[in-house]
PDB file of C-alpha atoms in Angstrom:
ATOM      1  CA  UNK A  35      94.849 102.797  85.869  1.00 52.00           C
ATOM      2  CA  UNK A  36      98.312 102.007  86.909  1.00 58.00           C
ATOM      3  CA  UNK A  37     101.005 105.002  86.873  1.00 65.00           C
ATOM      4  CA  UNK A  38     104.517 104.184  86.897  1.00 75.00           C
ATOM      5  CA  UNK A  39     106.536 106.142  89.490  1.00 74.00           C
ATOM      6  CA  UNK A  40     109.466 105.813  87.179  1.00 75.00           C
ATOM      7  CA  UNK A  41     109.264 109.745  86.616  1.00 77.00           C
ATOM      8  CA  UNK A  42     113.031 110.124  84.509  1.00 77.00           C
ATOM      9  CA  UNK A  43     110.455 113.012  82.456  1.00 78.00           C
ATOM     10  CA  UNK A  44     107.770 114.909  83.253  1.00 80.00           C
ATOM     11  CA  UNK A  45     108.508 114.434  86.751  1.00 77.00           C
ATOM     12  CA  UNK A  46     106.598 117.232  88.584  1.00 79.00           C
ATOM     13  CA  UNK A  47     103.454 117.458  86.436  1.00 80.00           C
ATOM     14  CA  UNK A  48     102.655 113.506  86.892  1.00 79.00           C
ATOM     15  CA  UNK A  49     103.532 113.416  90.725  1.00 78.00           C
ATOM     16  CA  UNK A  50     101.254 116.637  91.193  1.00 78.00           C
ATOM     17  CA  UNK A  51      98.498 115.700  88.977  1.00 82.00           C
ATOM     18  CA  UNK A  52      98.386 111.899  89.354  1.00 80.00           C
ATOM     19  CA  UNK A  53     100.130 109.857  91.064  1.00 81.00           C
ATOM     20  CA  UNK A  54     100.524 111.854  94.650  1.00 84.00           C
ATOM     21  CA  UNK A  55      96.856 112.030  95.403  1.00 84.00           C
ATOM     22  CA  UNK A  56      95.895 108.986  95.280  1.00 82.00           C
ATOM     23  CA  UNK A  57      98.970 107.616  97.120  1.00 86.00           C
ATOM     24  CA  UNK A  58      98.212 110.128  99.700  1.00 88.00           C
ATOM     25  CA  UNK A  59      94.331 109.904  99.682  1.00 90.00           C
ATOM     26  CA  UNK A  60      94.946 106.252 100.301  1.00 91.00           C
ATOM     27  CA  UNK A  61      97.547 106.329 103.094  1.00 94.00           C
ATOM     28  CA  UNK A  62      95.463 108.757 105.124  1.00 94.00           C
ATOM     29  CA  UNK A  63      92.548 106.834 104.616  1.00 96.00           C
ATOM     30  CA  UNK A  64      94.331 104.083 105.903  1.00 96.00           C
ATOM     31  CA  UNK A  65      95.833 105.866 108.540  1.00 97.00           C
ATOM     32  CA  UNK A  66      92.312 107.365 109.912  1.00 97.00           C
ATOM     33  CA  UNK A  67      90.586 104.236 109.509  1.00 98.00           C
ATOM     34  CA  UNK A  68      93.508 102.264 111.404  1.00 98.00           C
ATOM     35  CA  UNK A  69      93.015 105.458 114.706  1.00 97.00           C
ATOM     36  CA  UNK A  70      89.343 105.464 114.516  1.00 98.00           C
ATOM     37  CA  UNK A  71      89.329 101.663 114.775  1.00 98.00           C
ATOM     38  CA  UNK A  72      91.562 101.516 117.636  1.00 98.00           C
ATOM     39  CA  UNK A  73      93.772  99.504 115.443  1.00 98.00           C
ATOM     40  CA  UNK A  74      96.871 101.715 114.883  1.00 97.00           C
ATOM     41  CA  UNK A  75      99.000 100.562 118.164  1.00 96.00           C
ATOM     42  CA  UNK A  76      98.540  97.101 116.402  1.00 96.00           C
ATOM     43  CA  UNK A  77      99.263  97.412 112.944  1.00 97.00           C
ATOM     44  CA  UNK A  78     102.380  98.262 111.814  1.00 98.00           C
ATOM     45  CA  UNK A  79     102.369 100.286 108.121  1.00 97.00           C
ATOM     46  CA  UNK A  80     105.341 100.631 106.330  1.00 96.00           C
ATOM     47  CA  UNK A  81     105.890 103.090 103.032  1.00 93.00           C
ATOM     48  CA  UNK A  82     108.962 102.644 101.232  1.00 89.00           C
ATOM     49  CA  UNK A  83     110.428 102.423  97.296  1.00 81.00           C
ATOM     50  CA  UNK A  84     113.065 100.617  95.964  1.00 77.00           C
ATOM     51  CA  UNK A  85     115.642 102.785  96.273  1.00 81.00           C
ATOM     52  CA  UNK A  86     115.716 106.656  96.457  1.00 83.00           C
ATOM     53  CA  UNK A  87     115.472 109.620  94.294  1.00 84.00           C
ATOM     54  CA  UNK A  88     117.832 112.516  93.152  1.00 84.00           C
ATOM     55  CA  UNK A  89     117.230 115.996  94.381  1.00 85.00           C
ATOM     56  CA  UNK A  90     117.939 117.640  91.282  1.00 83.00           C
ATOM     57  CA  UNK A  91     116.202 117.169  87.327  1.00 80.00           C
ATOM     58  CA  UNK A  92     117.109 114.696  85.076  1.00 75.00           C
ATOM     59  CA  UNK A  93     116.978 116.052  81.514  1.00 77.00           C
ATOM     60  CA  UNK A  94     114.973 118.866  82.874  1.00 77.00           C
ATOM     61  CA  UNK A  95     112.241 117.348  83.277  1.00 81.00           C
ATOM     62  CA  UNK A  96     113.008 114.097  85.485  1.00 78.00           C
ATOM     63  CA  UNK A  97     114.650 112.701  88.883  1.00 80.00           C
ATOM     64  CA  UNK A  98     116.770 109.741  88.734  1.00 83.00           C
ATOM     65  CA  UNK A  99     117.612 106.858  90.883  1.00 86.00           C
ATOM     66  CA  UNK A 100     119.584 107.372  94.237  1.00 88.00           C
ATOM     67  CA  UNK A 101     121.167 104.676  96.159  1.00 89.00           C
ATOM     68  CA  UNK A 102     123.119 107.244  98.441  1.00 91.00           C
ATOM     69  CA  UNK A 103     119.849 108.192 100.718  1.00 89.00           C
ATOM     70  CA  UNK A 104     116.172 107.586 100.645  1.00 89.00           C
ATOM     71  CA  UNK A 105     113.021 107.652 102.334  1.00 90.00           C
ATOM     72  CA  UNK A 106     110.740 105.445 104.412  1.00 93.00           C
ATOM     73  CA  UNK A 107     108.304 105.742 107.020  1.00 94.00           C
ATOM     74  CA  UNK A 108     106.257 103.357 109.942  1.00 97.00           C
ATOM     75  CA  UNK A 109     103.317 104.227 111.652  1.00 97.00           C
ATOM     76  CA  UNK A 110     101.588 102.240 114.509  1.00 97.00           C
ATOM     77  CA  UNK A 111     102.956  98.850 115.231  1.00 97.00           C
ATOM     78  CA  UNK A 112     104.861  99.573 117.698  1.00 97.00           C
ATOM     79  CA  UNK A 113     106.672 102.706 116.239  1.00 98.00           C
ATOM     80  CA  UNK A 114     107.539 106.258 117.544  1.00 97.00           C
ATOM     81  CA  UNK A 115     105.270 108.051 116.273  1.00 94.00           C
ATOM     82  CA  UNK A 116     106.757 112.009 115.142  1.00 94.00           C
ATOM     83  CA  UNK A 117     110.029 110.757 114.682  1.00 96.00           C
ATOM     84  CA  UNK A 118     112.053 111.083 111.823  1.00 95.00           C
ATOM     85  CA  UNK A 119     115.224 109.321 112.076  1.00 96.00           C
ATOM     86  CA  UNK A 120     118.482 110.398 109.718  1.00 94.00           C
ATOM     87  CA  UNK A 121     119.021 112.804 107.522  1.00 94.00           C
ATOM     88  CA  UNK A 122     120.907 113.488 104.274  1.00 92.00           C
ATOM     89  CA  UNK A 123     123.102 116.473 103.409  1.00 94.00           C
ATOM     90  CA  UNK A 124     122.244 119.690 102.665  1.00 93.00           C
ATOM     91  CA  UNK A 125     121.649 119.198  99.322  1.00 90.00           C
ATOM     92  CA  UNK A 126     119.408 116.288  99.800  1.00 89.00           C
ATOM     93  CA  UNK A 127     121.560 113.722  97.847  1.00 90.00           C
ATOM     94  CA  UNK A 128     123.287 111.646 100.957  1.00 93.00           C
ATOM     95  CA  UNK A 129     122.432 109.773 104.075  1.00 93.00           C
ATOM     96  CA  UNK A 130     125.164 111.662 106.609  1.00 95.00           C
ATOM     97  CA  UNK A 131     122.945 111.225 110.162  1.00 96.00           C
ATOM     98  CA  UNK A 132     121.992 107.819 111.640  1.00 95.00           C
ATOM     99  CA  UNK A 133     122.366 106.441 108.813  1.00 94.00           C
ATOM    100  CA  UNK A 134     120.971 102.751 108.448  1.00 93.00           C
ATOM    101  CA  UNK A 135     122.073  99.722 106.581  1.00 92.00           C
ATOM    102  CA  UNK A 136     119.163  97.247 104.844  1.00 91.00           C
ATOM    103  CA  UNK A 137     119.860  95.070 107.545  1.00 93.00           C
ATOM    104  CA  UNK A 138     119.233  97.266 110.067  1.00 95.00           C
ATOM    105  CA  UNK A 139     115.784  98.590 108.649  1.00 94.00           C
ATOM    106  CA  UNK A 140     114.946  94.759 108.212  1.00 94.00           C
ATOM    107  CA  UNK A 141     116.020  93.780 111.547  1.00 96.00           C
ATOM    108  CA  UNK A 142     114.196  96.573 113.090  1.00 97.00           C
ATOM    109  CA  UNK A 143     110.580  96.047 110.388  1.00 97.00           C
ATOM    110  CA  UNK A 144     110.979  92.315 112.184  1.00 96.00           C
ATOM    111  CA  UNK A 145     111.309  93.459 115.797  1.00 97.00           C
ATOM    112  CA  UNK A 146     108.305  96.092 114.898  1.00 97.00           C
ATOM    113  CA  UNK A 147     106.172  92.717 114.101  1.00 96.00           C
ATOM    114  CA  UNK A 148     107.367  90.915 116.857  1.00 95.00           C
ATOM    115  CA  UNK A 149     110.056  88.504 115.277  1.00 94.00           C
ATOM    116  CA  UNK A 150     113.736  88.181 116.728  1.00 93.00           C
ATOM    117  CA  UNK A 151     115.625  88.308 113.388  1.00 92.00           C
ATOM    118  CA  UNK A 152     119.088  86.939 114.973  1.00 90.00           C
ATOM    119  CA  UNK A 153     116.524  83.613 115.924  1.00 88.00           C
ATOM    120  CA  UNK A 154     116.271  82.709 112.727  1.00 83.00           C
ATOM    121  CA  UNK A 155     119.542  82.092 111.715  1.00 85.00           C
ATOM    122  CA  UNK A 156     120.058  78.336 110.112  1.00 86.00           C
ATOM    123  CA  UNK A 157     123.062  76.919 109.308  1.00 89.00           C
ATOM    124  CA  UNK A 158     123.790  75.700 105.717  1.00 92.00           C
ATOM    125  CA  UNK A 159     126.808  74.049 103.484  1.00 95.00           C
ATOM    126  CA  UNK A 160     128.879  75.302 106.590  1.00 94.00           C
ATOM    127  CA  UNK A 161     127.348  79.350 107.019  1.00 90.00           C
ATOM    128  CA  UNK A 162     124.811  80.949 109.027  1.00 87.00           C
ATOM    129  CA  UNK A 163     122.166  82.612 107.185  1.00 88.00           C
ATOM    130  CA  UNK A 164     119.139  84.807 108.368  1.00 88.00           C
ATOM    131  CA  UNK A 165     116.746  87.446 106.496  1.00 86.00           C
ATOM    132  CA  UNK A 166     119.093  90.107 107.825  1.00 89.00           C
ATOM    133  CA  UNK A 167     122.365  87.940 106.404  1.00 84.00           C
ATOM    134  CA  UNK A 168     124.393  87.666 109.449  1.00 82.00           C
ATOM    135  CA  UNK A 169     124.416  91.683 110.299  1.00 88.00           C
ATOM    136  CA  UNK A 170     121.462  93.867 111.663  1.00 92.00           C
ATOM    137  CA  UNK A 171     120.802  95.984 114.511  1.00 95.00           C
ATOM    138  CA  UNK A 172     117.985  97.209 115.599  1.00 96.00           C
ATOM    139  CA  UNK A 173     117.279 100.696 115.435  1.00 97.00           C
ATOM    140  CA  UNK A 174     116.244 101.613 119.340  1.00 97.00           C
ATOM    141  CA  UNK A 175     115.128 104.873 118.045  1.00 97.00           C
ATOM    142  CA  UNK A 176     112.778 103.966 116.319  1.00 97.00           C
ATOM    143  CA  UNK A 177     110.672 102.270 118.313  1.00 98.00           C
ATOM    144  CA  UNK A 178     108.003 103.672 121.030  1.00 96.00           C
TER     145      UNK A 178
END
């Protein structure tokens, strides 16, 4: 059965009860089968939404969408493993540290799988375009 993660009610109940442990019982089955295969250093796994989420209820009962920070995470591939990289305020609502651009999380998701996103720049109707656009940087951090 397919559970929309579009929680704007009953938020806490259906994350709890449903949709978190299979997400989770998934991704560490993944995760375990990737280590005890020897696989991990080769696969690169990457967990992220759309967009972010509010820190605080919406309507009591919900969280809302949050374009001012979110959450992703890599493991294996080529990643530092332990890391995490940025934070948001205190209140959870903004990216303030290391903050990273769409570009740069592309650009570094392409260096991860072994792909040199400025290469891939063509040139049409008179401008460059690439999958990063014409920006990116590679998050050194990041990597192992």
């Amino acid at each position: 059965i397919v559970q929309s993660w579009d929680t704007h009610s009953d938020n806490f109940p259906r994350q709890k009860t449903k949709l978190l442990p299979g997400i989770d019982g998934g991704l560490s089955a993944l995760i375990d089968d990737l280590v005890d295969r020897n696989m991990l250093d080769d696969v690169l796994v990457v967990v992220v939404g759309e967009f972010g989420r509010t820190p605080v209820s919406e309507n009591g009962s919900g969280r809302d969408h949050n374009h001012y920070g979110m959450t992703m995470w890599l493991a294996g591939g080529g990643s530092r493993g332990g890391y995490a990289h940025g934070a948001t305020d205190e209140f959870g609502f903004r990216a303030v540290q290391d903050r990273m651009h769409v570009h740069d999380v592309h650009a570094t998701v392409l260096h991860l799988l072994g792909i040199d996103h400025e290469r891939l720049t063509y040139n049409y109707a008179g401008r460059d375009f690439r999958l990063t656009d014409v920006a990116g940087k590679v998050a050194q951090a990041v990597l192992a």
